[in-house]
Short mmCIF file of N, CA, C and O in Angstrom, two decimals:
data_model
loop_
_atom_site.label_atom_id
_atom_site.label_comp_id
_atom_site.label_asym_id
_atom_site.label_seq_id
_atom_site.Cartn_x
_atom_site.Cartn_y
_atom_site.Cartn_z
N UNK O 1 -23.20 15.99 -6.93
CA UNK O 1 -22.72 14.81 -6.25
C UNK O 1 -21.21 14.68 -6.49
O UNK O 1 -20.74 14.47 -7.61
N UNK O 2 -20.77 14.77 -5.81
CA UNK O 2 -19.00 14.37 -5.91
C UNK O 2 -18.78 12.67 -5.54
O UNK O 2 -19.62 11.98 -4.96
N UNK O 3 -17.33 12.17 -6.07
CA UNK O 3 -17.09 11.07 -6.15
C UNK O 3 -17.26 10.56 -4.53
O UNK O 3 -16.79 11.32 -3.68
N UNK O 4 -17.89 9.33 -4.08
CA UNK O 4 -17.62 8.91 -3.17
C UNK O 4 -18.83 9.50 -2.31
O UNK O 4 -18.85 9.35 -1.08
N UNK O 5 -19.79 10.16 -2.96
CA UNK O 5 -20.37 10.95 -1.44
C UNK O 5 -21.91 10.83 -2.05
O UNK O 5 -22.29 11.21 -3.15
N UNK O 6 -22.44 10.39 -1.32
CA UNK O 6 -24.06 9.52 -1.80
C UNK O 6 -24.81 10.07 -1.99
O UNK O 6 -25.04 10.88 -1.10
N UNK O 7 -25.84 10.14 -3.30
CA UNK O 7 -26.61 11.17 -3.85
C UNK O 7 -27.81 11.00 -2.82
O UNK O 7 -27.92 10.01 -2.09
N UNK O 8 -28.76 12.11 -2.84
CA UNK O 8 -29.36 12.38 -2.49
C UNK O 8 -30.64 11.06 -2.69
O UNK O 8 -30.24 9.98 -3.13
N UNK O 9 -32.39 11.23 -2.28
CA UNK O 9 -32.96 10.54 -2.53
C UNK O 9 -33.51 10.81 -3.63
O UNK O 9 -34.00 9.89 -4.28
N UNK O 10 -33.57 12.18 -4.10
CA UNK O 10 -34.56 12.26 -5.51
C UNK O 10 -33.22 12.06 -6.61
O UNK O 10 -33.34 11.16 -7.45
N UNK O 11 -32.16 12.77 -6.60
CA UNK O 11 -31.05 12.59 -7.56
C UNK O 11 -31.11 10.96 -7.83
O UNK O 11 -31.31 10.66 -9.01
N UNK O 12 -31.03 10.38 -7.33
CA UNK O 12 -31.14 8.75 -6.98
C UNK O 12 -32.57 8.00 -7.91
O UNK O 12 -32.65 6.85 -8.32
N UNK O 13 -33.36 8.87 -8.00
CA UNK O 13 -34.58 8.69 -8.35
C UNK O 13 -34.54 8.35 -10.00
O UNK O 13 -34.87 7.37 -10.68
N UNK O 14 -34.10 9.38 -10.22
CA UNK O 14 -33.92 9.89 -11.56
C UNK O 14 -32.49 8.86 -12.20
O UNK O 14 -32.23 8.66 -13.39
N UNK O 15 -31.98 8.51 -11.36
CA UNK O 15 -30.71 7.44 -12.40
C UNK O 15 -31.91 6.21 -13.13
O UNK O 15 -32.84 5.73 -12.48
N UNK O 16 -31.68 5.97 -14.24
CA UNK O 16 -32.12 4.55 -15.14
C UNK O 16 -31.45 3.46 -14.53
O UNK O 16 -30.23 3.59 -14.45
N UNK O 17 -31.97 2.32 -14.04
CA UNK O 17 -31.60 0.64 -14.20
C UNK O 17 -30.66 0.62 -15.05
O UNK O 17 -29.67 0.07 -14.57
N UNK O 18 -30.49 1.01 -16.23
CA UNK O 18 -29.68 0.73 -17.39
C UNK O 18 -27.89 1.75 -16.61
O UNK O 18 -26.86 1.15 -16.33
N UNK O 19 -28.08 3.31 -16.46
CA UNK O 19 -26.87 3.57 -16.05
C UNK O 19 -26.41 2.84 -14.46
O UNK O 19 -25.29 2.43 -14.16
N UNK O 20 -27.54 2.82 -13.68
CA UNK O 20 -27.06 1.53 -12.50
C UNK O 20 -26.33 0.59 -12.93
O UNK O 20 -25.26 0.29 -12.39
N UNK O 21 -26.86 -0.07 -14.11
CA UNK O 21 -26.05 -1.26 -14.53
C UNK O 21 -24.44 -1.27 -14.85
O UNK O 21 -23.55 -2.01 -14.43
N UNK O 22 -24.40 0.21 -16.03
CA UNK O 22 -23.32 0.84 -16.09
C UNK O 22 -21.88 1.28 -15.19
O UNK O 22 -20.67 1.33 -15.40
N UNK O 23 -22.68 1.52 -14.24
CA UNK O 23 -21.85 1.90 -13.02
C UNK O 23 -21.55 0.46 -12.37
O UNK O 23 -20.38 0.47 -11.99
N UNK O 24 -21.98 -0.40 -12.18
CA UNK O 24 -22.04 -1.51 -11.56
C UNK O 24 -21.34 -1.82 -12.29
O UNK O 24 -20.38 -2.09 -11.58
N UNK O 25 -20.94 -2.08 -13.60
CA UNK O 25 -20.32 -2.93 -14.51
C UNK O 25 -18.68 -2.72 -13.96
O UNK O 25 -18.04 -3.71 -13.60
N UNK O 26 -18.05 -1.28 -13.95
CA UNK O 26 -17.26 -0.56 -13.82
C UNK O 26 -16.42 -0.83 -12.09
O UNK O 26 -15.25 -0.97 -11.72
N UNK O 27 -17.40 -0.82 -11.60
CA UNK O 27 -17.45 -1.19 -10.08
C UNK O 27 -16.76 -2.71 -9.25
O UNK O 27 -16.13 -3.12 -8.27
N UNK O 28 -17.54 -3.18 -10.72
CA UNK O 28 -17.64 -5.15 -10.15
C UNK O 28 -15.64 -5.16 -10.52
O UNK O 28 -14.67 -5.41 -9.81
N UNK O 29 -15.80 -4.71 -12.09
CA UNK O 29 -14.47 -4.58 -12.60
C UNK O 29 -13.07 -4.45 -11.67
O UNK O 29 -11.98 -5.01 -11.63
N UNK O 30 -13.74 -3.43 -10.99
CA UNK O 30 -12.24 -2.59 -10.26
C UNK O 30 -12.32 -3.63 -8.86
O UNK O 30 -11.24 -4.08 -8.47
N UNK O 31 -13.46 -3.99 -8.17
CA UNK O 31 -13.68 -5.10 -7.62
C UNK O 31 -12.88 -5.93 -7.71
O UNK O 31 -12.03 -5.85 -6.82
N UNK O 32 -12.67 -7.03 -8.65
CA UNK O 32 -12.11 -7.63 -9.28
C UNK O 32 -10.29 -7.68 -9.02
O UNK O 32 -9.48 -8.30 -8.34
N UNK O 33 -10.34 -6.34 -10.28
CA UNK O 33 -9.02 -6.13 -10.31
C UNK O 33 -8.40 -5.80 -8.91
O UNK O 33 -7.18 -5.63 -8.90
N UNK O 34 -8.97 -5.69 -7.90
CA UNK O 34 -8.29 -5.02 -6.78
C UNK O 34 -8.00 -6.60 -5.84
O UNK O 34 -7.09 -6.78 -5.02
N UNK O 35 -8.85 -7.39 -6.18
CA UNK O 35 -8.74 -8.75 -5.59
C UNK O 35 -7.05 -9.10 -6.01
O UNK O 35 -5.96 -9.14 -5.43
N UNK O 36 -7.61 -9.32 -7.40
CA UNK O 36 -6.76 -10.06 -8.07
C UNK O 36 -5.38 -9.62 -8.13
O UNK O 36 -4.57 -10.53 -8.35
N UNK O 37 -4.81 -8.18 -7.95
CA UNK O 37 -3.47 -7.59 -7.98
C UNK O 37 -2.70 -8.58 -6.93
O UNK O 37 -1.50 -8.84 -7.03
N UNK O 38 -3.49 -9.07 -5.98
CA UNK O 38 -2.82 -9.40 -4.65
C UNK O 38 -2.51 -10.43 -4.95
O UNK O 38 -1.59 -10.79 -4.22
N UNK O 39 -2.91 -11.52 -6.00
CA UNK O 39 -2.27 -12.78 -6.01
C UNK O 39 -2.30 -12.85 -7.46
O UNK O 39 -2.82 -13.80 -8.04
N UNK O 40 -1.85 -12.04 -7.96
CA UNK O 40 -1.11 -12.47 -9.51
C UNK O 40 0.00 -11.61 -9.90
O UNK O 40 -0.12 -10.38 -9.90
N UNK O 41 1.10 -12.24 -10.25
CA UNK O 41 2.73 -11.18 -10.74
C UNK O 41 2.92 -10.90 -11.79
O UNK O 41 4.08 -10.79 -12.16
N UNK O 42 1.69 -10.64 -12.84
CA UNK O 42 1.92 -10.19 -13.94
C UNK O 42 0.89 -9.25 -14.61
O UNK O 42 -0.19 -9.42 -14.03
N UNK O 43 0.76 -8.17 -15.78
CA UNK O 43 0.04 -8.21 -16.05
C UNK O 43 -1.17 -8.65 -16.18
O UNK O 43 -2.29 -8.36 -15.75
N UNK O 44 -0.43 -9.84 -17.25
CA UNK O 44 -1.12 -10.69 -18.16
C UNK O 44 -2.11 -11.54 -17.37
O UNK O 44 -3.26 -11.86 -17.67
N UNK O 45 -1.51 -11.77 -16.46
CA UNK O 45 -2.19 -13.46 -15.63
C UNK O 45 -3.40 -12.21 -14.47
O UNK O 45 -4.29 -12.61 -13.72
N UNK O 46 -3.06 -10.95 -14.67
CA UNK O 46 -4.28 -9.60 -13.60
C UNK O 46 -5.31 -10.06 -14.58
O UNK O 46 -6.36 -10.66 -14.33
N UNK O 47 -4.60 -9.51 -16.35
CA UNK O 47 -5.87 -9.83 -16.70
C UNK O 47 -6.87 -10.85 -17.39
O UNK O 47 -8.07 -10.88 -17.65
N UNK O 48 -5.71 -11.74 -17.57
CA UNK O 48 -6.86 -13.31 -17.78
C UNK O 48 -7.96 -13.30 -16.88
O UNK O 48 -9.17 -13.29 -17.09
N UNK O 49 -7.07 -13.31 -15.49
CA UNK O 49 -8.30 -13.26 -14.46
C UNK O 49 -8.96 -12.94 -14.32
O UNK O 49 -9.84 -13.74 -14.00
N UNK O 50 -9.32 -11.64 -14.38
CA UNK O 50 -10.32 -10.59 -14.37
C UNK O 50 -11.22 -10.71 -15.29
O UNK O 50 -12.41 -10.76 -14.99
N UNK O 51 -10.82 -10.79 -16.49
CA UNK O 51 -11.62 -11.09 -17.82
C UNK O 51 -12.64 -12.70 -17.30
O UNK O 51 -13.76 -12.84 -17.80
N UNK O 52 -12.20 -13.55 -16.52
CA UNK O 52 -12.77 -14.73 -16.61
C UNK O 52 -13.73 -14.42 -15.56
O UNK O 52 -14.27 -15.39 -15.02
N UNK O 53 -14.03 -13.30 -15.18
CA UNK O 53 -15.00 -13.00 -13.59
C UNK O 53 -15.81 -11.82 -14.22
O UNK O 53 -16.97 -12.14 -14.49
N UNK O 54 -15.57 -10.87 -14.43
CA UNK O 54 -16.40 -10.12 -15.24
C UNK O 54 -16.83 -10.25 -16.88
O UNK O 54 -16.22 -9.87 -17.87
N UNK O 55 -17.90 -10.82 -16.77
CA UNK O 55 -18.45 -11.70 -18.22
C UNK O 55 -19.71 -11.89 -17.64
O UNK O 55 -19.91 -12.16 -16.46
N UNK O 56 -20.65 -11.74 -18.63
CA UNK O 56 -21.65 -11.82 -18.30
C UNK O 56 -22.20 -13.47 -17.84
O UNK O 56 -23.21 -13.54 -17.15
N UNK O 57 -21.71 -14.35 -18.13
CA UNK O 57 -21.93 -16.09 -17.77
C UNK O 57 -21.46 -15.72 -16.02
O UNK O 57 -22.31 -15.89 -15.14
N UNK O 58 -20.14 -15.23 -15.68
CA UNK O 58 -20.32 -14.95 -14.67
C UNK O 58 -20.61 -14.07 -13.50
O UNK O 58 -20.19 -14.20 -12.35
N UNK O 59 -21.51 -13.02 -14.05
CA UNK O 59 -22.16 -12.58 -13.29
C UNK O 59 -23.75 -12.99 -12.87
O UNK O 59 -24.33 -12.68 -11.83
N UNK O 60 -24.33 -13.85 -14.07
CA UNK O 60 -25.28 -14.70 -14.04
C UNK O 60 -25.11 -15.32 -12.61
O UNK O 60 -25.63 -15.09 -11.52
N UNK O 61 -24.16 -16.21 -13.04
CA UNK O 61 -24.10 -17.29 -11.76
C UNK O 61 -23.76 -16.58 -10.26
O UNK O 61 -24.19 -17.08 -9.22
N UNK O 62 -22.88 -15.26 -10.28
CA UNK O 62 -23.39 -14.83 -9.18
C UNK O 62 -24.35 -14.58 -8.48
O UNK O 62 -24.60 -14.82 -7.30
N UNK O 63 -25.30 -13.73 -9.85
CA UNK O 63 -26.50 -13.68 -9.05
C UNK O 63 -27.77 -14.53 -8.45
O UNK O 63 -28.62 -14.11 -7.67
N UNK O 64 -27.63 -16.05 -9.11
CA UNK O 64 -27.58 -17.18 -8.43
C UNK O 64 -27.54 -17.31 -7.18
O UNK O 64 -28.53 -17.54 -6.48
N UNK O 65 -26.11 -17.13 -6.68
CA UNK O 65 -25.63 -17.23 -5.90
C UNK O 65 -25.76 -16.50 -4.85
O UNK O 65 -25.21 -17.04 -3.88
N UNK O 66 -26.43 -15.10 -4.51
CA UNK O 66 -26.63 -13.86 -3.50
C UNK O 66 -27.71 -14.20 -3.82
O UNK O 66 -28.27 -13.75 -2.82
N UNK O 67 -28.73 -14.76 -4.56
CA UNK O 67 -30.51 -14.14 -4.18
C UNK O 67 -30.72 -14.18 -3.16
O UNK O 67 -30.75 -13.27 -2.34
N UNK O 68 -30.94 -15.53 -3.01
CA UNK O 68 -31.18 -15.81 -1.42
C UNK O 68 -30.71 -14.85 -0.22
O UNK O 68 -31.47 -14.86 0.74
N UNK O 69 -29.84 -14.22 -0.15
CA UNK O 69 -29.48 -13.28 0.85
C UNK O 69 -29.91 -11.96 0.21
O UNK O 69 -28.87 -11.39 -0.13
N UNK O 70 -30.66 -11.43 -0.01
CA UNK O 70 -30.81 -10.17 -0.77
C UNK O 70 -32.26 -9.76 -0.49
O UNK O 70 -33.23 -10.45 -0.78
N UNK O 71 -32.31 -8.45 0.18
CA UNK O 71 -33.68 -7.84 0.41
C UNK O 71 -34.60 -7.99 -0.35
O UNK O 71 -34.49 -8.50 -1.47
N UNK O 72 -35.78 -7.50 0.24
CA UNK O 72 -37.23 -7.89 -0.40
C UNK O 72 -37.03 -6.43 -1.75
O UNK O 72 -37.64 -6.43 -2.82
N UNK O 73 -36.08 -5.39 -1.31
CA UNK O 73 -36.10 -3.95 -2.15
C UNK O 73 -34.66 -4.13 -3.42
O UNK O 73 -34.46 -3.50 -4.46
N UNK O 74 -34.00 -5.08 -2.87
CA UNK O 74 -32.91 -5.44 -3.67
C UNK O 74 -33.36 -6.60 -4.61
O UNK O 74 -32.80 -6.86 -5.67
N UNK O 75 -34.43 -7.24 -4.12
CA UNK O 75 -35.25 -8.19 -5.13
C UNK O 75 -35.48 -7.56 -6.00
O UNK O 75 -34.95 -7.64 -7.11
N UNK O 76 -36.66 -6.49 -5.51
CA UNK O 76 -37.14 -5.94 -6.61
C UNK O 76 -36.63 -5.05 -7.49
O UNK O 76 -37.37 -4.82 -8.44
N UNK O 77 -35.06 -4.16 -7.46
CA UNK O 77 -34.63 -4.00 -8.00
C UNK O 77 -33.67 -4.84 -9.49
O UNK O 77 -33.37 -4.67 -10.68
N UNK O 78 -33.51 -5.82 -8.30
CA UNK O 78 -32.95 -6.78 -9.65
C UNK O 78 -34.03 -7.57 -10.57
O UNK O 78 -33.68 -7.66 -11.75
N UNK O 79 -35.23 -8.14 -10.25
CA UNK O 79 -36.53 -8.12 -11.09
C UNK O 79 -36.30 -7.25 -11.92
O UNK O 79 -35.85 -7.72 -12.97
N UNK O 80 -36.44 -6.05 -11.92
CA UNK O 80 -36.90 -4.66 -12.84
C UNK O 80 -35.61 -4.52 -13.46
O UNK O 80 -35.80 -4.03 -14.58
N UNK O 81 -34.23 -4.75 -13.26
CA UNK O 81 -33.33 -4.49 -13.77
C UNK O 81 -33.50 -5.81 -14.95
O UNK O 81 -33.45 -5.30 -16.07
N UNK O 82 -33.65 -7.08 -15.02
CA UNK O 82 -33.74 -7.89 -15.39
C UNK O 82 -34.97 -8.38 -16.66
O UNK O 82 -35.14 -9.32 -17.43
N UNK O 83 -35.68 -7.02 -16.28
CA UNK O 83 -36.37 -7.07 -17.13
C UNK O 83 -36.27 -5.83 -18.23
O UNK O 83 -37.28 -5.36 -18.76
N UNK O 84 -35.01 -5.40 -18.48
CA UNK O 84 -34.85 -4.41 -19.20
C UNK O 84 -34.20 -5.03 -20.61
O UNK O 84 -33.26 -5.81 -20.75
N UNK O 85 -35.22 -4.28 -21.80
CA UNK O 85 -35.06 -5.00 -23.01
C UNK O 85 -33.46 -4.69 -23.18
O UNK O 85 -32.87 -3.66 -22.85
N UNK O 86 -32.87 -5.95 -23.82
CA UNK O 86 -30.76 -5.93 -23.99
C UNK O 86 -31.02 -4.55 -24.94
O UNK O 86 -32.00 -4.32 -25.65
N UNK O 87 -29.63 -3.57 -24.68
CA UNK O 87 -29.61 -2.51 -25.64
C UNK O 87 -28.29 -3.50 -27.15
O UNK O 87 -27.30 -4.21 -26.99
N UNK O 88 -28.75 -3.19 -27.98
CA UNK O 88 -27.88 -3.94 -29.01
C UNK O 88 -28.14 -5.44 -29.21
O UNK O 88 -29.13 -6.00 -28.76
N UNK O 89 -27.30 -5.95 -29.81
CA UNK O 89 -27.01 -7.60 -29.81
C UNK O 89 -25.85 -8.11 -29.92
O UNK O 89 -24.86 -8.03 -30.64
N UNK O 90 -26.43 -8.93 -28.56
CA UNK O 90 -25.46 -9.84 -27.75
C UNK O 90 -25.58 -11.00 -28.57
O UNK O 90 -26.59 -11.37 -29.16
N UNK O 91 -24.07 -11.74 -28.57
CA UNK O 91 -23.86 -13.42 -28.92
C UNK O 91 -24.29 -14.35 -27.67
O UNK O 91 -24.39 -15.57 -27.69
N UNK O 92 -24.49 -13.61 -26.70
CA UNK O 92 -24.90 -14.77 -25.54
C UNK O 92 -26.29 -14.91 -25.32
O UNK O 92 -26.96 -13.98 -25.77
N UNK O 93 -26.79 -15.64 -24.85
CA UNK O 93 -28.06 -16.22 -24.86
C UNK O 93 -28.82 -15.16 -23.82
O UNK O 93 -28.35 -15.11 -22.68
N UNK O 94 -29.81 -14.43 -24.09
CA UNK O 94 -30.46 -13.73 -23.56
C UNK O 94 -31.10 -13.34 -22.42
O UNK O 94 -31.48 -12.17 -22.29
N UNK O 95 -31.31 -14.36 -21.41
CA UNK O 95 -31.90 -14.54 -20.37
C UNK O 95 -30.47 -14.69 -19.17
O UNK O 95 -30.55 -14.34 -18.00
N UNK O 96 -29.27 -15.26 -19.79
CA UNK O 96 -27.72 -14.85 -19.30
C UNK O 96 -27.13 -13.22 -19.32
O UNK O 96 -26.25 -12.75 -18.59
N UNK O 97 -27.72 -12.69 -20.15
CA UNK O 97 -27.45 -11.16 -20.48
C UNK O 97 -28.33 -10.07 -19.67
O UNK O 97 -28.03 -8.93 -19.29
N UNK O 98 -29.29 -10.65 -19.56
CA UNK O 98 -30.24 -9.96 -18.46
C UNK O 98 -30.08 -10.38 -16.89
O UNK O 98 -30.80 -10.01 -15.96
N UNK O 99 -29.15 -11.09 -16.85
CA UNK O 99 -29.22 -11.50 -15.32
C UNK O 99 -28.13 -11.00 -14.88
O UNK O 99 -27.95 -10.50 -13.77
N UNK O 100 -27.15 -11.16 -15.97
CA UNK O 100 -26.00 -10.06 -15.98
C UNK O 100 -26.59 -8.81 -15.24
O UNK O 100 -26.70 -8.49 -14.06
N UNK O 101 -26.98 -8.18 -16.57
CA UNK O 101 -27.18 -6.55 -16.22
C UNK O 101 -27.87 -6.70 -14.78
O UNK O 101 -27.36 -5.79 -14.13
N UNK O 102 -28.53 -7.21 -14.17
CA UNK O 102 -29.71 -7.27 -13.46
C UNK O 102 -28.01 -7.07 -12.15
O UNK O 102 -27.59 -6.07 -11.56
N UNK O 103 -27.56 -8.29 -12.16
CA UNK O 103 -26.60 -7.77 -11.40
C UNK O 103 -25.68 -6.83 -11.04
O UNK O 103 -25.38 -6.62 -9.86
N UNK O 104 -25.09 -6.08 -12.21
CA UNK O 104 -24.65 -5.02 -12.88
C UNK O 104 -25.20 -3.82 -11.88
O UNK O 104 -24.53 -2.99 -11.26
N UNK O 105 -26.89 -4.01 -11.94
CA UNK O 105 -27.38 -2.79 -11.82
C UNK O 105 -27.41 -2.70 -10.15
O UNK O 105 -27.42 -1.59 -9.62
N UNK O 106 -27.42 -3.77 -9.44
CA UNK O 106 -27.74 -3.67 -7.98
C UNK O 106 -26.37 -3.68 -7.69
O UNK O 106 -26.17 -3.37 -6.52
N UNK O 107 -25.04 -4.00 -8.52
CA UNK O 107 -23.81 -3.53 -7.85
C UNK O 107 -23.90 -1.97 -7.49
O UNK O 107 -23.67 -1.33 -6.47
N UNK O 108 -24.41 -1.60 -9.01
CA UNK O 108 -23.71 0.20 -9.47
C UNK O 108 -25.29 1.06 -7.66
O UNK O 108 -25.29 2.07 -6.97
N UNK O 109 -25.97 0.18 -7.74
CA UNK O 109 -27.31 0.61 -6.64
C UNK O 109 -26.10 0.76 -5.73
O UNK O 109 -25.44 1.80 -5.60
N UNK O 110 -25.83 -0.65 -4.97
CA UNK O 110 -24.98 -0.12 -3.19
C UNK O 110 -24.11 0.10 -3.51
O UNK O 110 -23.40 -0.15 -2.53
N UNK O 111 -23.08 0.68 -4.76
CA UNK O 111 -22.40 1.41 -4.65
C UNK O 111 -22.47 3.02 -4.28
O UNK O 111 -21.85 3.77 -3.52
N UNK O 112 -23.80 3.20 -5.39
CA UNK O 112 -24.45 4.76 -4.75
C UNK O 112 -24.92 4.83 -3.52
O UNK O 112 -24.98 6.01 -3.19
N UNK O 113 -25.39 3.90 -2.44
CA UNK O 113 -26.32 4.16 -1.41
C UNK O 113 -25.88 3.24 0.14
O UNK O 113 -26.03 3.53 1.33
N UNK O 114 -25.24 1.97 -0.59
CA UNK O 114 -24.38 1.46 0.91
C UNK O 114 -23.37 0.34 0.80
O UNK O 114 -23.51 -0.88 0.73
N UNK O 115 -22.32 1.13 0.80
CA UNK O 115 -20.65 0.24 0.54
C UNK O 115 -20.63 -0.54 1.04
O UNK O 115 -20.03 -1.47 0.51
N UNK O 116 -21.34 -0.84 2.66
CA UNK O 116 -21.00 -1.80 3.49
C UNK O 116 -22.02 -3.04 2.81
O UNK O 116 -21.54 -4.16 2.60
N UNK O 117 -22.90 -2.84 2.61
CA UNK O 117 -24.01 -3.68 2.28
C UNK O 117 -23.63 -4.44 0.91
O UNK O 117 -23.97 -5.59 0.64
N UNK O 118 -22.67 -3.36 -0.11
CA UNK O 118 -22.14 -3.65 -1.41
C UNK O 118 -20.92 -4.60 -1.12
O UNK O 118 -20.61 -5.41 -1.98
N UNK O 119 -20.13 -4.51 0.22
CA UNK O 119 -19.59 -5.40 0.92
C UNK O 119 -19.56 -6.95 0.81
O UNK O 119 -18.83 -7.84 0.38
N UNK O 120 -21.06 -6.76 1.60
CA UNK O 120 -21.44 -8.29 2.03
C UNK O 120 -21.53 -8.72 1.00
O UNK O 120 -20.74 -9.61 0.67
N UNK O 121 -22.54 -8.25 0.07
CA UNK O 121 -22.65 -8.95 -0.99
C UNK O 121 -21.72 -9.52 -2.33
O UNK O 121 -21.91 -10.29 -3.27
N UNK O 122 -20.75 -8.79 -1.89
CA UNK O 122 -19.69 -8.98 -3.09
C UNK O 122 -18.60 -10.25 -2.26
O UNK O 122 -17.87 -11.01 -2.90
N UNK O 123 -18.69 -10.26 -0.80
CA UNK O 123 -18.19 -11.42 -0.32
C UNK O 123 -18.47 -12.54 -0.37
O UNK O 123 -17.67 -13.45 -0.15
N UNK O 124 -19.77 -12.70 -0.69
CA UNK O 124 -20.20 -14.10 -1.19
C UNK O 124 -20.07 -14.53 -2.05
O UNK O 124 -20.77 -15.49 -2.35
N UNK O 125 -18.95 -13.97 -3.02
CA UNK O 125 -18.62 -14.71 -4.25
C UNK O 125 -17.10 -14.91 -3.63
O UNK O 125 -16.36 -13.93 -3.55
N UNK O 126 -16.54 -16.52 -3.10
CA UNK O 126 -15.49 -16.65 -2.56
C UNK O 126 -14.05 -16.27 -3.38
O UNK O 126 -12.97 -16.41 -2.82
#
């Protein structure tokens, strides 16, 4: 698989919820930062910002925020992502940390399988 060019269906098969999440984490990030370059003149103030959007409290509340628009297969991915025991220990309250990842993991998903769709969904966070 090369950068940018969509794995196959069984390669796809074989990724873990957990590296979905991974990738998603990375994803939401640059997300983010790519927003934010456009209306901030400093470093510092790129990355306050950024830091205050990628955190797990707010990716919670994103995902809040998209259920409702989100397939019956994107449900169930984030279910199953959400139900993956936390690796380590977290200071944040647990059921915030899993909703995280849960989101995490259906970013790092339409990033592998459909940009446009990874699109919409990332537009609904204004």
């Amino acid at each position: 698989m090369l950068f940018g060019e969509p794995p196959d269906e069984n390669a796809l098969r074989d990724v873990s919820l957990r590296s979905l999440a991974h990738l998603g984490d990375a994803v939401f990030e640059l997300y983010q930062r790519e927003r934010e370059i456009l209306r901030t003149a400093t470093a510092r103030a790129l990355h306050k910002n950024v830091v205050l959007k990628v955190n797990a409290e707010h990716q919670s509340a994103l995902l809040d925020k998209i259920e409702a628009h989100l397939s019956d297969s994107e449900k169930d991915l984030v279910r199953r992502a959400r139900n993956l025991k936390p690796a380590g220990y977290r200071k944040i309250d647990q059921a915030v940390y899993r909703r995280s990842t849960a989101f995490e993991a259906l970013v790092g998903y339409l990033f592998l399988t459909d940009m446009k769709r990874l699109e919409e969904i990332l537009s609904l966070n204004p």
